[in-house]
Coordinates of C-alpha atoms and ligand atoms in Angstrom, one line a residue:
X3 CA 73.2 125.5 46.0
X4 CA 75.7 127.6 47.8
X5 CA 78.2 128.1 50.1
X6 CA 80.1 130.9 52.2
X7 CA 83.2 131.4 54.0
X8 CA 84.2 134.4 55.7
X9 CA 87.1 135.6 57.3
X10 CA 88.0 138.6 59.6
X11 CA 91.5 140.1 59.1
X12 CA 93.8 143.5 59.6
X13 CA 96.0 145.4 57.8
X14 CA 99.2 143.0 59.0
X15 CA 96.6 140.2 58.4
X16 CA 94.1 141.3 55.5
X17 CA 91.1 139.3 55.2
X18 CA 91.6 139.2 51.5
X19 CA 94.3 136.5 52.2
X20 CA 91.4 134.4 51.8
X21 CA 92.4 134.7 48.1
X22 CA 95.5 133.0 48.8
X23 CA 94.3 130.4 50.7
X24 CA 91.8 129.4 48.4
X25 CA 94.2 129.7 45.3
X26 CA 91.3 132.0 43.9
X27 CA 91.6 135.3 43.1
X28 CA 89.1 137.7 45.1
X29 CA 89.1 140.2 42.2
X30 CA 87.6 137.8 40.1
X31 CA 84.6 135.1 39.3
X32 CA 85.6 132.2 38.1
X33 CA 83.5 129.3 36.4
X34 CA 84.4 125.4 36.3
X35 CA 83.1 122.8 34.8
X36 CA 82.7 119.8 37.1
X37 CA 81.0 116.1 37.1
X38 CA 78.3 118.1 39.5
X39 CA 77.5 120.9 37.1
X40 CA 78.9 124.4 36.9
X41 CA 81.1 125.4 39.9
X42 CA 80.9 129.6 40.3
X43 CA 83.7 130.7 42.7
X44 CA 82.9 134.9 43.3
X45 CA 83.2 136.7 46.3
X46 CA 80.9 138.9 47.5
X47 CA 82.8 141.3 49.8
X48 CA 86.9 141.5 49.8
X49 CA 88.1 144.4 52.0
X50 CA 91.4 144.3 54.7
X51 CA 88.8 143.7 57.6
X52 CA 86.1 141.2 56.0
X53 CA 86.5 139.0 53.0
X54 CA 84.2 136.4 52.1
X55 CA 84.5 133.6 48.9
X56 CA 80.6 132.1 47.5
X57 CA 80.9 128.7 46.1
X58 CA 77.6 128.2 44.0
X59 CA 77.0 124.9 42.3
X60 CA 74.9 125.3 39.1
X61 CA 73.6 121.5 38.6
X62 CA 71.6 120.6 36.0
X63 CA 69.3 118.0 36.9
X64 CA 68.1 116.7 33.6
X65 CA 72.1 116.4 33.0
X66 CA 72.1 114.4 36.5
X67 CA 69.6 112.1 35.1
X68 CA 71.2 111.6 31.6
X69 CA 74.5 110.4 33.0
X70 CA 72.5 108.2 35.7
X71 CA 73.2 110.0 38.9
X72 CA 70.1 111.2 39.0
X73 CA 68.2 108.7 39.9
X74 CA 66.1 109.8 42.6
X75 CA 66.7 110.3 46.2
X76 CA 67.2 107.4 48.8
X77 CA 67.3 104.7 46.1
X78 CA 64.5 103.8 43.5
X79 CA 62.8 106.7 42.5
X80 CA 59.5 107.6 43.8
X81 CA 58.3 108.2 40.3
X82 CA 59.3 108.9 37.1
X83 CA 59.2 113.1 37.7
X84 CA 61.1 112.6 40.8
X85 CA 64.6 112.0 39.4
X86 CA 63.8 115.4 37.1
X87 CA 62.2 117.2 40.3
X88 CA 64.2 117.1 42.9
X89 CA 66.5 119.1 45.9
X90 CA 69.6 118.3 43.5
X91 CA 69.8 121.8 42.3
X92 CA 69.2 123.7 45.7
X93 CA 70.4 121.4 48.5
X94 CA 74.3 121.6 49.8
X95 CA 74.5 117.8 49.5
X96 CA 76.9 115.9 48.2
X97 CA 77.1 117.0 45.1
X98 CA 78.4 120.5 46.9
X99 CA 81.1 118.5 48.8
X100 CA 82.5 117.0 45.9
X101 CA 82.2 120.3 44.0
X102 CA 84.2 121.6 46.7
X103 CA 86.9 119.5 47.1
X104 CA 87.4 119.8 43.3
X105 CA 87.5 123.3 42.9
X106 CA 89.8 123.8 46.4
X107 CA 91.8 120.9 46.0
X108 CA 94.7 122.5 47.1
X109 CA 93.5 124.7 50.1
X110 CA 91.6 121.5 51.6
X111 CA 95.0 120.0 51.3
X112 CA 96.4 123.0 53.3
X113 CA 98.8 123.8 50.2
X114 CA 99.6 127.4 49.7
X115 CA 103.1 128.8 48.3
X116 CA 102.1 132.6 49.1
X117 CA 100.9 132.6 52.6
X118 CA 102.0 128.9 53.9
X119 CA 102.4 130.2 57.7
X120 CA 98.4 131.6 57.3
X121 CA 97.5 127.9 55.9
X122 CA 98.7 125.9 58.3
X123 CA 97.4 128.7 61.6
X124 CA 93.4 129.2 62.7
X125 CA 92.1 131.7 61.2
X126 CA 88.4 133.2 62.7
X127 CA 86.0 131.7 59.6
X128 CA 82.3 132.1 59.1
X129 CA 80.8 129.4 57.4
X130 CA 77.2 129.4 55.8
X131 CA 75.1 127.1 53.9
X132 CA 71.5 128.5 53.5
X133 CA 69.9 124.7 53.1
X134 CA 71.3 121.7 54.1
X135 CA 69.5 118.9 53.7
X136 CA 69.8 117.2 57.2
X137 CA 68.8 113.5 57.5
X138 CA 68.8 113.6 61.6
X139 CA 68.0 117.5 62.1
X140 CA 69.6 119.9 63.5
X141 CA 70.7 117.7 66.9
X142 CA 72.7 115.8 64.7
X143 CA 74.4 118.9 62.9
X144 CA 75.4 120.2 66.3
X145 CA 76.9 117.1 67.2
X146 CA 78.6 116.7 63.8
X147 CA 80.5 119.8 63.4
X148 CA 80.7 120.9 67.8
X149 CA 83.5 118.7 68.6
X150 CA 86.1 120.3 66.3
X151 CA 85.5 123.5 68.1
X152 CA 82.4 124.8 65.4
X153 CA 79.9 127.0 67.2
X154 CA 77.0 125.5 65.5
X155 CA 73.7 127.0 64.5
X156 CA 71.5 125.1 62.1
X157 CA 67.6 126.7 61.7
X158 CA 64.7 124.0 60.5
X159 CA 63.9 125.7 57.2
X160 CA 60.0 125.7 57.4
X161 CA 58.2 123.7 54.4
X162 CA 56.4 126.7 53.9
X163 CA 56.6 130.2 55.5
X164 CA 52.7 130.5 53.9
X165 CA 51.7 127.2 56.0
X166 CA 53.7 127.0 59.4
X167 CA 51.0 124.1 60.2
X168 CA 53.1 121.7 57.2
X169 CA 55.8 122.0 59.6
X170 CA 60.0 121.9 59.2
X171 CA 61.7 120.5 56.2
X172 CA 64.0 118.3 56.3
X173 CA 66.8 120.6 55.6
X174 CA 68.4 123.4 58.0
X175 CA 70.3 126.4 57.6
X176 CA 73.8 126.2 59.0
X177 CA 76.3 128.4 60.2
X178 CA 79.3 127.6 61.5
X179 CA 81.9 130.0 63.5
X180 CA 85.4 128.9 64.7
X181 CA 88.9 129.5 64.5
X182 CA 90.2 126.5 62.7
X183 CA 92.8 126.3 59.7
X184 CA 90.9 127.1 56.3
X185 CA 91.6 123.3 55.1
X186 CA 90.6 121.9 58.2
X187 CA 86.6 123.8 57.5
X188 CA 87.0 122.5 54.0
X189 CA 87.8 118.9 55.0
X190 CA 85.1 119.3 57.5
X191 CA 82.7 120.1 55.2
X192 CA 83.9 117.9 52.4
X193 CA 83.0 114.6 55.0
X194 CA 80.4 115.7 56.6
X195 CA 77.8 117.4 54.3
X196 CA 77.5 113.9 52.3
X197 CA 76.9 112.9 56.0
X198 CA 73.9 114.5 56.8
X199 CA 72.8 114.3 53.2
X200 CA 70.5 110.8 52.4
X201 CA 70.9 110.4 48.4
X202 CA 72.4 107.4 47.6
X203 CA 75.6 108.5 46.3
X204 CA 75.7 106.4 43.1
X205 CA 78.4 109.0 41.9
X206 CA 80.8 108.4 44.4
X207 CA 83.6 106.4 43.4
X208 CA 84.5 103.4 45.0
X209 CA 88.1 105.1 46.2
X210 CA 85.7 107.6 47.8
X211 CA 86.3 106.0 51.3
X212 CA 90.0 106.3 51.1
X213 CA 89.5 110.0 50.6
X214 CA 87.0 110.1 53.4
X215 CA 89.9 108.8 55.3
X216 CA 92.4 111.4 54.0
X217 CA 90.0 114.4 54.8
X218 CA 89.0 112.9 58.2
X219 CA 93.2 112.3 59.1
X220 CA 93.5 114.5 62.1
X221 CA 90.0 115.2 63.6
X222 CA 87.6 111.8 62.5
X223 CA 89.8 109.4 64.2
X224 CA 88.6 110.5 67.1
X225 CA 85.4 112.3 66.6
X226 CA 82.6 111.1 69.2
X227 CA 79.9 110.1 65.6
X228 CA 83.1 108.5 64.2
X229 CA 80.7 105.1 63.9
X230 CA 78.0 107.3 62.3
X231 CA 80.0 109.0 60.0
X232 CA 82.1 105.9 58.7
X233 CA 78.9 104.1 58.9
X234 CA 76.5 106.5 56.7
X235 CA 79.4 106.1 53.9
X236 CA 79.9 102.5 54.0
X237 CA 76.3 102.3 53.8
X238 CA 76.2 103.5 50.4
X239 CA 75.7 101.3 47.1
X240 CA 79.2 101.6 45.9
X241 CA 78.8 99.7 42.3
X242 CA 78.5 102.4 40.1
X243 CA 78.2 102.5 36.4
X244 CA 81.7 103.0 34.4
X245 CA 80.5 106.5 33.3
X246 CA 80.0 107.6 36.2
X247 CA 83.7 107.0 37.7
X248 CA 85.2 108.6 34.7
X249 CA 83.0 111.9 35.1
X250 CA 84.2 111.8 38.9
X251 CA 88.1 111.5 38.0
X252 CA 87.8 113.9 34.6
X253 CA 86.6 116.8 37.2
X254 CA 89.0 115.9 39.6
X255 CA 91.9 116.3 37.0
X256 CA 90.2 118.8 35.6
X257 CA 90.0 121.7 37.7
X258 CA 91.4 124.6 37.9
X259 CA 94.4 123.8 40.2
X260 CA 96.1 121.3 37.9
X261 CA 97.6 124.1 35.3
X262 CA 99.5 125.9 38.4
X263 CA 100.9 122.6 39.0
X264 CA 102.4 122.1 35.7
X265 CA 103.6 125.4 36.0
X266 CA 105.5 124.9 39.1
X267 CA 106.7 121.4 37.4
X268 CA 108.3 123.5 34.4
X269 CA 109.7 126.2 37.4
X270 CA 111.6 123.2 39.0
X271 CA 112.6 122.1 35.6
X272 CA 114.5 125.3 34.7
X273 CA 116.8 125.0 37.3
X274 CA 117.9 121.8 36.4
X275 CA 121.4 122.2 34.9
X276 CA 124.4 125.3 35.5
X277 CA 125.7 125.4 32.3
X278 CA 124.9 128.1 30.8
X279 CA 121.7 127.6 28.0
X280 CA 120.4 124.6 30.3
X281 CA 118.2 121.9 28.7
X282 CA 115.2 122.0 30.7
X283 CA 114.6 118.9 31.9
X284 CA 111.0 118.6 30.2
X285 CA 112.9 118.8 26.8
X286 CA 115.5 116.3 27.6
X287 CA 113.0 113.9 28.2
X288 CA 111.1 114.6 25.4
X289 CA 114.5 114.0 23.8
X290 CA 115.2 110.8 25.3
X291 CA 111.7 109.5 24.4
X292 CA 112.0 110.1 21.2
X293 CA 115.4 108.3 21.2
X294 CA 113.5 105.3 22.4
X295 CA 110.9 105.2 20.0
X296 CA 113.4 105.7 16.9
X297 CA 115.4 102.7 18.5
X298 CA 112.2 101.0 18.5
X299 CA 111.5 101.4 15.2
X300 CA 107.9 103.1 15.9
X301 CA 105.7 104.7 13.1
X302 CA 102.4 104.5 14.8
X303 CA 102.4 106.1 18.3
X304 CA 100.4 106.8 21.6
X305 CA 101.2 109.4 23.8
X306 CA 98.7 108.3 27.2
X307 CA 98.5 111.5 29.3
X308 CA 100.1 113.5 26.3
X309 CA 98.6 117.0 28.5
X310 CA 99.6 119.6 26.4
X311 CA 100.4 118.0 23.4
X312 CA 104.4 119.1 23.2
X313 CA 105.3 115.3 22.7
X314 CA 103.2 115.0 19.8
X315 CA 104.1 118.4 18.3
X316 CA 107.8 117.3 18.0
X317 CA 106.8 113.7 17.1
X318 CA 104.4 115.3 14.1
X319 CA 107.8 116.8 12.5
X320 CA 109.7 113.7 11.9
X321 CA 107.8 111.8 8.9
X322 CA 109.1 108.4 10.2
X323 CA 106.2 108.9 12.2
X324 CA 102.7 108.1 11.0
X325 CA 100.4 108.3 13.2
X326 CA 100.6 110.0 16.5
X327 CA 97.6 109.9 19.0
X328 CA 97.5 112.4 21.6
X329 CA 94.9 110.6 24.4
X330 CA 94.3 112.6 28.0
X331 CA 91.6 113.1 30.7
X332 CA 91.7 116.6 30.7
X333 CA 89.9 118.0 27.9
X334 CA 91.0 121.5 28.9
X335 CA 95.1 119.7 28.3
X336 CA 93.1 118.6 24.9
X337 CA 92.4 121.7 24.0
X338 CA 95.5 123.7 24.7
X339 CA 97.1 120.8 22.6
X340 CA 94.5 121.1 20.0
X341 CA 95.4 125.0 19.6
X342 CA 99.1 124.6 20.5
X343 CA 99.7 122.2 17.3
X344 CA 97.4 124.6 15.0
X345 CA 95.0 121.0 14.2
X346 CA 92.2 123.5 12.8
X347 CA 95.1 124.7 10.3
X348 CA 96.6 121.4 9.7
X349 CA 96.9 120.4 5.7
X350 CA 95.0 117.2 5.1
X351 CA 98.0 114.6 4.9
X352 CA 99.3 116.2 8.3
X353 CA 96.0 116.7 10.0
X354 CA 95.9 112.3 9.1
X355 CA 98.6 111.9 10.9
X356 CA 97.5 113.1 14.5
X357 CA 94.4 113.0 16.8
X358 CA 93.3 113.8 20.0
X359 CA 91.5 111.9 22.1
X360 CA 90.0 112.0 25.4
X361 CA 89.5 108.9 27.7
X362 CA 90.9 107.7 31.1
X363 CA 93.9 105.4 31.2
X364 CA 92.9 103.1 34.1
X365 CA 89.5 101.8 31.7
X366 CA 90.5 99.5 28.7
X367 CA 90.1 101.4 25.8
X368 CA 89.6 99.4 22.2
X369 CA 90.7 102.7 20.0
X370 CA 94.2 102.6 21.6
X371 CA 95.2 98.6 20.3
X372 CA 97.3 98.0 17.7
X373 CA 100.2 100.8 17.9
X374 CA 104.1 100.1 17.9
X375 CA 104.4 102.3 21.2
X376 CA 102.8 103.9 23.6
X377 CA 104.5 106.8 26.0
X378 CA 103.5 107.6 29.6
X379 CA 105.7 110.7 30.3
X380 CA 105.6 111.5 34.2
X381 CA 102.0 110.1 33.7
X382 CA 101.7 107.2 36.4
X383 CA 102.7 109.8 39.5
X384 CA 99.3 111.5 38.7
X385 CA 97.2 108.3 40.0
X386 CA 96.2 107.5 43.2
X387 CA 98.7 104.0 43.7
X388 CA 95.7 101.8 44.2
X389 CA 94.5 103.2 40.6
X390 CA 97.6 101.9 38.8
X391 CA 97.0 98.4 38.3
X392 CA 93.8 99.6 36.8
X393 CA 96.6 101.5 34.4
X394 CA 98.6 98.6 34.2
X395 CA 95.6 96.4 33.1
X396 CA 94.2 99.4 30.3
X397 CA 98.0 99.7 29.0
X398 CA 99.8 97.0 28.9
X399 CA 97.1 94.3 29.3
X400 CA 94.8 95.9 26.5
X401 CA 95.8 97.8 24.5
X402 CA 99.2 95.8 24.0
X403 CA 101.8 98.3 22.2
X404 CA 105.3 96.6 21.2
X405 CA 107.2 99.0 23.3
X406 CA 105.8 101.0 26.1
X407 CA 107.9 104.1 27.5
X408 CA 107.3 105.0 31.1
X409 CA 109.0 108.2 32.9
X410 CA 108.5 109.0 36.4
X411 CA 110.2 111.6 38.7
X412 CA 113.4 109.8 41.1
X413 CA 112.8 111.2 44.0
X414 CA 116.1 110.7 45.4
X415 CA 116.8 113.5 43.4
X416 CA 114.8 115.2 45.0
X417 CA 117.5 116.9 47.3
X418 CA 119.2 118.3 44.7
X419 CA 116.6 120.6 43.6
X420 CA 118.2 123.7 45.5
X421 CA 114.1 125.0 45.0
X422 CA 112.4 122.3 46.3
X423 CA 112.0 122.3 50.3
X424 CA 112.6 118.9 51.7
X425 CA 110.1 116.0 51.7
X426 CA 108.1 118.1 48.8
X427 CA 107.0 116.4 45.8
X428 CA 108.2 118.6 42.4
X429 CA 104.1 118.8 41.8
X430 CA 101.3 119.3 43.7
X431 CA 99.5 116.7 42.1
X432 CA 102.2 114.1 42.2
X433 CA 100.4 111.0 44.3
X434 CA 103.4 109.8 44.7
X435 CA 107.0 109.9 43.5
X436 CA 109.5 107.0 43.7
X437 CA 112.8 105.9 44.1
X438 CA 115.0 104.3 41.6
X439 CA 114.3 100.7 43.6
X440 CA 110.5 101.1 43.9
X441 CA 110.4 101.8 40.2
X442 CA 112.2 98.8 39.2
X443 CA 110.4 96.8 41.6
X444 CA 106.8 97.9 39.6
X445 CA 108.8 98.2 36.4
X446 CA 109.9 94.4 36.7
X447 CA 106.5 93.0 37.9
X448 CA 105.0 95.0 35.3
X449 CA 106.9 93.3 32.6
X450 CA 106.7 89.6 34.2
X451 CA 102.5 89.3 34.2
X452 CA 102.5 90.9 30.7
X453 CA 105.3 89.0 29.4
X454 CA 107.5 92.4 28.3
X455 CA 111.0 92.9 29.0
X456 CA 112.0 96.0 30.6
X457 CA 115.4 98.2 30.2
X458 CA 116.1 101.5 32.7
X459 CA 117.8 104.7 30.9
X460 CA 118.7 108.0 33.3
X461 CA 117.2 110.9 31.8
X462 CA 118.7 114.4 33.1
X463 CA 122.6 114.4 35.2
X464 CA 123.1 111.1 36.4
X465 CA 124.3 111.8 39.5
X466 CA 126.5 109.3 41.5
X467 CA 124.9 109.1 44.6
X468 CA 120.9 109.4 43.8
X469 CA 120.9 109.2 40.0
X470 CA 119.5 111.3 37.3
X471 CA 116.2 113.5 38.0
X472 CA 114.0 111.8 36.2
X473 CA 113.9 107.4 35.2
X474 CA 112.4 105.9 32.1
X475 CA 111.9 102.0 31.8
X476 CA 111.3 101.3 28.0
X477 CA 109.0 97.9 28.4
X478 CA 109.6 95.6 25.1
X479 CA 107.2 93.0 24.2
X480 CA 109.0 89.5 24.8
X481 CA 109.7 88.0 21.2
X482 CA 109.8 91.2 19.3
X483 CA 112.6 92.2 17.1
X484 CA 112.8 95.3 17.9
X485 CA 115.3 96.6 20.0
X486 CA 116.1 99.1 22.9
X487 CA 119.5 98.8 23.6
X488 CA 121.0 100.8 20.7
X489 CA 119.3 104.1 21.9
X490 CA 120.4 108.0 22.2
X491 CA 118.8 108.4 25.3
X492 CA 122.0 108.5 27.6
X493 CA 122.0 111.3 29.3
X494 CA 125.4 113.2 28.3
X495 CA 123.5 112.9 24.4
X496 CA 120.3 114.0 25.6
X497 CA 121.4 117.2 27.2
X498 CA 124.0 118.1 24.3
Ligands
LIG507 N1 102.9 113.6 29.3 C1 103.0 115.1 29.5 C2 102.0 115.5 30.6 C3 102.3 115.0 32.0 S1 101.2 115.6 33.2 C4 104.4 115.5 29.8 O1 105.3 114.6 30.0 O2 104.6 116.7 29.9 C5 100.1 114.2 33.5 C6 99.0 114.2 32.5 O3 98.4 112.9 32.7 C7 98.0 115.3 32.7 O4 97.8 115.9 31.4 C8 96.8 114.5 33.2 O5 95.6 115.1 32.7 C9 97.0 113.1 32.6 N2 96.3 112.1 33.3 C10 96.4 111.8 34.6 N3 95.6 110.8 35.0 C11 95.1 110.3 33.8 C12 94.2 109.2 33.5 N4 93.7 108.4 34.4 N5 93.9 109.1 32.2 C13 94.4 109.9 31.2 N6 95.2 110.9 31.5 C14 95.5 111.1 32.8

């Protein structure tokens, strides 16, 4: 199944801007690997006047069926075949809307650093989707997409051009053509094509509706199918299988915007301190984490959302530590921390000491009970708030460590960051970021159902007014011995 968008453009304007917009680069295909199957991102034709970006979904419908979201169309399965033989691979469903949102995360949010005035205008777009399967025909496609300005045109694609007397399909071919912001199309597309499509959506998380709402902020409030639309979601069976929710949330960390992110995160970082060799900010709290865990008298550790594996690395060198488990969502962060700490290399006694694992925080996990500590460095600003009791649950619930460390961003801080433009988050991905009150406030409720005491270090320049750049609460397990309070983690130490 596939999609195009088009744009028009001049040599102020160049239609290759598209590139830009779509945080793809037109000189290049690209491949991901999502919950839906293989997402191709290619363009076709990228000139100044015309430029237009493919997005072709490779889905394997066998794979479908193995991870049980294949089951058929419209619930039960007609027969056995029919979850194998299907319009899964061919039809810009759902599937293609999720794919979508996933790999343009950022444009459908309207982000973009290089051409932000572009983003945010209309741009003339061309939008086509050779078969779309259309559960109330073409009418309904008009009156979907028409009132946010689409000139619609959806063609019946005949069951077969061999036997016109068989009739239409139930699937069009749809072409849309408007001036409208790119992420405003995308968001339109991402709500709407799951819309028209009638499979049952047992991949769709239950969080699904809030995105709906997200994507619709702006044009669904008042849309004239608004009771259609919201309807043919809530309609769906939402109880889904574990699996299934994990798949959905490993693509959506996954993909291919989140390493740009980081990068941006370690760009803000640099400029953290005037002195002359500043610490970056990234190392100090490494530093002050490790502070904590020394003071905590930690030999077996978690790092929970370790990304890229630099935590561990530095953990791996001191001997007091013995055992050091690295676990993330991301197995593409996996694997740059697999090669990053050289594990294929590793001698025996080292290579015992460390492991990888994937798995998702917010489900209870029974390989990560039983440590002295567990780390989340700026892990918790990464889910969606109503994901984090889920987190809380998994974490402190569960798996139980003796000492939990927990960074996230201050963002009263945020306005000292001479490269951050007011009300930004320091990362795109960052769900939300919180000031030193509203951490406490978790931090302290945290501790009370769980029965841990918490303690608050500064990590970074403790400034007087909005306090240091970045807060850690070290969470102690009521009862235990161990103790936090004779730490290194003070900030004028951690940046020496
Ligand atoms: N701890 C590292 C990385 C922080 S970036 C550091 O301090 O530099 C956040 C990391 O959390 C990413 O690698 C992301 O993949 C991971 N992550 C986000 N949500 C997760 C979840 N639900 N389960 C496991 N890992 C998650």
């Amino acid at each position: 199944m596939f999609l195009t968008i088009s744009t028009t453009g001049t040599a102020a304007h160049p239609a290759t801007d598209l590139g830009f917009l779509l945080h793809k680069h037109p000189a290049k295909a690209q491949s991901f690997s999502t919950a839906q199957g293989t997402a191709h991102v290619f363009y076709p034709e990228a000139a100044e006047h015309r430029c237009t970006a493919a997005l072709l979904l490779e889905v394997d419908p066998v794979a479908l069926v193995r991870r049980g979201r294949g089951k058929g169309r419209g619930g039960a399965p007609d027969s056995a075949l029919a979850q194998y033989v299907n319009d899964r691979p061919y039809a810009a469903g759902s599937l293609l809307a999720v794919a979508l949102s996933t790999v343009f995360k950022s444009a459908l949010r309207g982000v973009c650093a290089q051409r932000p005035e572009r983003a945010a205008r209309p741009l003339p777009l061309r939008v086509e989707v050779p078969v779309v399967p259309a559960r109330g025909g073409a009418d309904l496609v008009r009156r979907l997409f028409e009132p946010m300005g689409w000139r619609v045109t959806a063609e019946p694609v005949q069951l077969d051009p061999r036997f016109p007397e068989w009739g239409e399909s139930r699937y069009v071919s749809l072409l849309l053509e408007g001036e409208l912001p790119l992420s405003a199309a995308l968001r339109h597309l991402y709500v709407l094509l799951p819309v028209l499509d009638d499979a049952k959506h047992y991949w769709v998380a239950p969080d699904e509706v809030d995105k709906l709402l997200r994507a619709g902020e702006g044009w669904l409030e008042d849309h004239p199918e608004q009771k259609l639309i919201t309807a043919r979601y809530r309609s769906r069976r939402w109880s889904l299988a574990r699996e299934a929710m994990e798949r959905l949330e490993l693509a959506r960390l996954a993909e291919a915007d989140d390493t740009e992110a980081e990068e941006l995160d370690n760009a803000v970082d640099e400029s953290v301190d005037t002195e002359e060799k500043p610490v970056p900010l990234a190392a100090q709290r490494r530093e002050a984490i490790s502070g904590a865990l020394r003071a905590a008298g930690a030999a077996r550790v978690l790092d929970l959302g370790c990304g890229q594996g630099q935590l561990v690395g530095e953990l791996l060198k001191d001997v007091r530590y013995t055992e050091v488990v690295g676990v993330d969502v991301s197995v593409r962060a996996l694997n740059v921390a697999a090669r990053r700490l050289r594990l294929e290399r590793m001698g025996e006694r080292q290579a015992g000491r460390v492991r990888l694992l994937q798995g998702s925080l917010t489900y209870t996990d029974a390989r990560l009970k039983g440590y002295d500590a567990a780390v989340l460095s700026e892990v918790i600003e990464h889910l969606d708030l109503p994901r984090l009791p889920a987190l809380e649950y998994a974490v402190f619930g569960s798996a139980r460590p003796h000492t939990v460390i927990v960074t996230t961003p201050n963002v009263e801080y945020n306005v000292r960051w001479e490269t951050l433009p007011a009300g930004h988050s320091r990362h795109s991905d960052h769900r939300f970021e919180w000031t030193r009150a509203e951490f406490a406030d978790w931090a302290q409720a945290v501790a009370a159902r769980h029965g841990y005491a918490v303690a608050y270090r500064p990590v970074g320049p403790d400034d007087p007014e909005v306090g240091p750049p970045t807060q850690m609460a070290v969470f102690t397990l009521a009862g235990d011995t161990a103790t936090t309070t004779t730490t290194t983690t003070n900030q004028k130490e951690a940046a020496a």
